[in-house]
CSV table of C-alpha atoms in Angstrom, one decimal:
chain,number,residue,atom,x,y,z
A,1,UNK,CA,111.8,69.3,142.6
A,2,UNK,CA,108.8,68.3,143.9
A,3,UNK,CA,106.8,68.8,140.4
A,4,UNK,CA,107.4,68.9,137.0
A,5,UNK,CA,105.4,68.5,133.4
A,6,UNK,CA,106.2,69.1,129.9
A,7,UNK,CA,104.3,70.3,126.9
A,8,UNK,CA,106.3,68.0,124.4
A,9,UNK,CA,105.7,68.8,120.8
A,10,UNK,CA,102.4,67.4,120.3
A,11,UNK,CA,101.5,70.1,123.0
A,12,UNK,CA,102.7,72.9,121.8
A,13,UNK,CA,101.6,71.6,118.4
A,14,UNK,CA,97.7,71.9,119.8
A,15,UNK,CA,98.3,75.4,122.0
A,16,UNK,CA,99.5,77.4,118.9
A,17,UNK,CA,97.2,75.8,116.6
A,18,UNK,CA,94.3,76.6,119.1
A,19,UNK,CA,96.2,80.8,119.9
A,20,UNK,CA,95.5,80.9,115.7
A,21,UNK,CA,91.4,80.8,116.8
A,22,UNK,CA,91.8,83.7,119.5
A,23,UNK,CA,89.7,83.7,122.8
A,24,UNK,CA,87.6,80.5,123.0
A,25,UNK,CA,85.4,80.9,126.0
A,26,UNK,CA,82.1,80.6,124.8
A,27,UNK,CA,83.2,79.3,121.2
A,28,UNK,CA,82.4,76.2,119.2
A,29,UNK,CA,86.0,74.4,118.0
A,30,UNK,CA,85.7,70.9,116.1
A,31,UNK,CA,89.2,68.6,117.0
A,32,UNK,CA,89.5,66.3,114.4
A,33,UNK,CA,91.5,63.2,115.2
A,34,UNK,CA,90.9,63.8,118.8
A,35,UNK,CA,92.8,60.2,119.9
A,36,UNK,CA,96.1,61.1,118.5
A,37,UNK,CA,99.1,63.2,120.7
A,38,UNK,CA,98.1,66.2,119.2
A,39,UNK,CA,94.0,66.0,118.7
A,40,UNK,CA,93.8,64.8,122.9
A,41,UNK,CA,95.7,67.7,124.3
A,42,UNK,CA,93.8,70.4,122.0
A,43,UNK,CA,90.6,68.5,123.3
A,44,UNK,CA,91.6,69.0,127.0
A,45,UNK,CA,93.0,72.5,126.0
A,46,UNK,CA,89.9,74.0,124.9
A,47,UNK,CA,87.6,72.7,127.5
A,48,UNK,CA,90.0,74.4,129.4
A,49,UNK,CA,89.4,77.3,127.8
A,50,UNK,CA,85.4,77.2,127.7
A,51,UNK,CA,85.3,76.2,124.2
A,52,UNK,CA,82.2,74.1,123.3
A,53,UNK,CA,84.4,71.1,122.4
A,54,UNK,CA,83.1,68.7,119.2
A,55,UNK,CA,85.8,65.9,118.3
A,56,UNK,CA,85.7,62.9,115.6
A,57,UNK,CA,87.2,59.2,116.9
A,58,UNK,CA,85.5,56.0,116.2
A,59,UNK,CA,82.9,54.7,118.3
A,60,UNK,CA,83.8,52.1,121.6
A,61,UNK,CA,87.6,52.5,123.1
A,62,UNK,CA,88.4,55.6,121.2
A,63,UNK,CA,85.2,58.0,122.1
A,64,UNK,CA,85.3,56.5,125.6
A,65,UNK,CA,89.2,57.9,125.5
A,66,UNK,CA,88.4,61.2,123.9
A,67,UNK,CA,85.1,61.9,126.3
A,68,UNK,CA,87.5,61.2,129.4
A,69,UNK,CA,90.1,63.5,128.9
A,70,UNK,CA,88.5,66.5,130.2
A,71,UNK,CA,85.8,66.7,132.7
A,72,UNK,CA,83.9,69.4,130.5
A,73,UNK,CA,81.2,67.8,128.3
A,74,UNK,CA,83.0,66.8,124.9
A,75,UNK,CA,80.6,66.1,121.4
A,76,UNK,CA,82.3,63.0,119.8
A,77,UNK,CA,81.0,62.0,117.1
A,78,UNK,CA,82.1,59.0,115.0
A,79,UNK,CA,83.7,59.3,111.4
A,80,UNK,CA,83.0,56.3,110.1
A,81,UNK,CA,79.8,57.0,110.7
A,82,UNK,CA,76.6,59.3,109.4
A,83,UNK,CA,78.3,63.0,111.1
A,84,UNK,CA,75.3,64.9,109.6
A,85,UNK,CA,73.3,62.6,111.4
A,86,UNK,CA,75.0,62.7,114.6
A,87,UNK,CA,75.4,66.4,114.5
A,88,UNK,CA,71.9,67.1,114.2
A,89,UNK,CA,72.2,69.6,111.5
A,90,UNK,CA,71.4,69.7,107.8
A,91,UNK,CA,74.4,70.1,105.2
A,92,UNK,CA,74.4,73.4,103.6
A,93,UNK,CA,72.8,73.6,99.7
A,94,UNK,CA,76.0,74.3,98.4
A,95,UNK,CA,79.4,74.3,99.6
A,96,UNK,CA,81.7,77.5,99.5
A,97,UNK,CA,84.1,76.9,96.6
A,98,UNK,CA,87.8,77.0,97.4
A,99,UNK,CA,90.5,78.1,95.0
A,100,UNK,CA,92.2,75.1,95.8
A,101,UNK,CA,89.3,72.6,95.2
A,102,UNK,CA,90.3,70.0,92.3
A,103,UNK,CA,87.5,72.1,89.9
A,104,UNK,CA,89.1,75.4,90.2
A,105,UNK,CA,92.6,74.5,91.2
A,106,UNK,CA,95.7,75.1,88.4
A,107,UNK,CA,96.8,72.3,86.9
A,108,UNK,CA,100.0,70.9,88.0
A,109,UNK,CA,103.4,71.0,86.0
A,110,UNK,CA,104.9,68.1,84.1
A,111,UNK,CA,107.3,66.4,86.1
């Protein structure tokens, strides 16, 4: 066999979660944790796939990491830092409430 290659789990981790979205070409997908197993293969996946990609990792080593996988032009943008800064945008007035948020969400049962 002159070539070979395997998806591992952390691949077929990012390729389902990525099938949940539908067609990407053309699309906007945030990868958060972009320098872990799973986070770098759904960045290189979606650029693949013509997504607009946008993906968190800390400034230096890691964004260089991140913005190397793919040769498609990749939006990291540092956690640790300002993000509505570095995104450009303004926050919405008000988040969407989810049944799940701490304000809303059942309380738990007595152990």
């Amino acid at each position: 066999m002159r070539d070979a290659g395997a998806l591992g789990l952390a691949g077929t981790a990012a390729s389902d979660g990525l099938a949940l979205l539908g067609p990407l070409e053309g699309s906007t997908v945030l990868i958060s944790g972009a320098t872990g197993g799973v986070g770098a293969i759904a960045v290189e996946l979606a650029a693949a796939q013509g997504a607009r990609v946008i993906a968190t990792a800390k400034s230096g080593s890691e964004s260089g990491f991140v913005s190397a996988l793919t040769a498609a032009e990749v939006t990291v943008i540092d956690y640790t830092q300002d993000v509505t800064a570095q995104s450009g945008r303004s926050p919405p007035a008000a988040w969407p409430s989810s049944p799940r948020s701490p304000a809303t969400a059942a309380p738990s049962p007595p152990p």
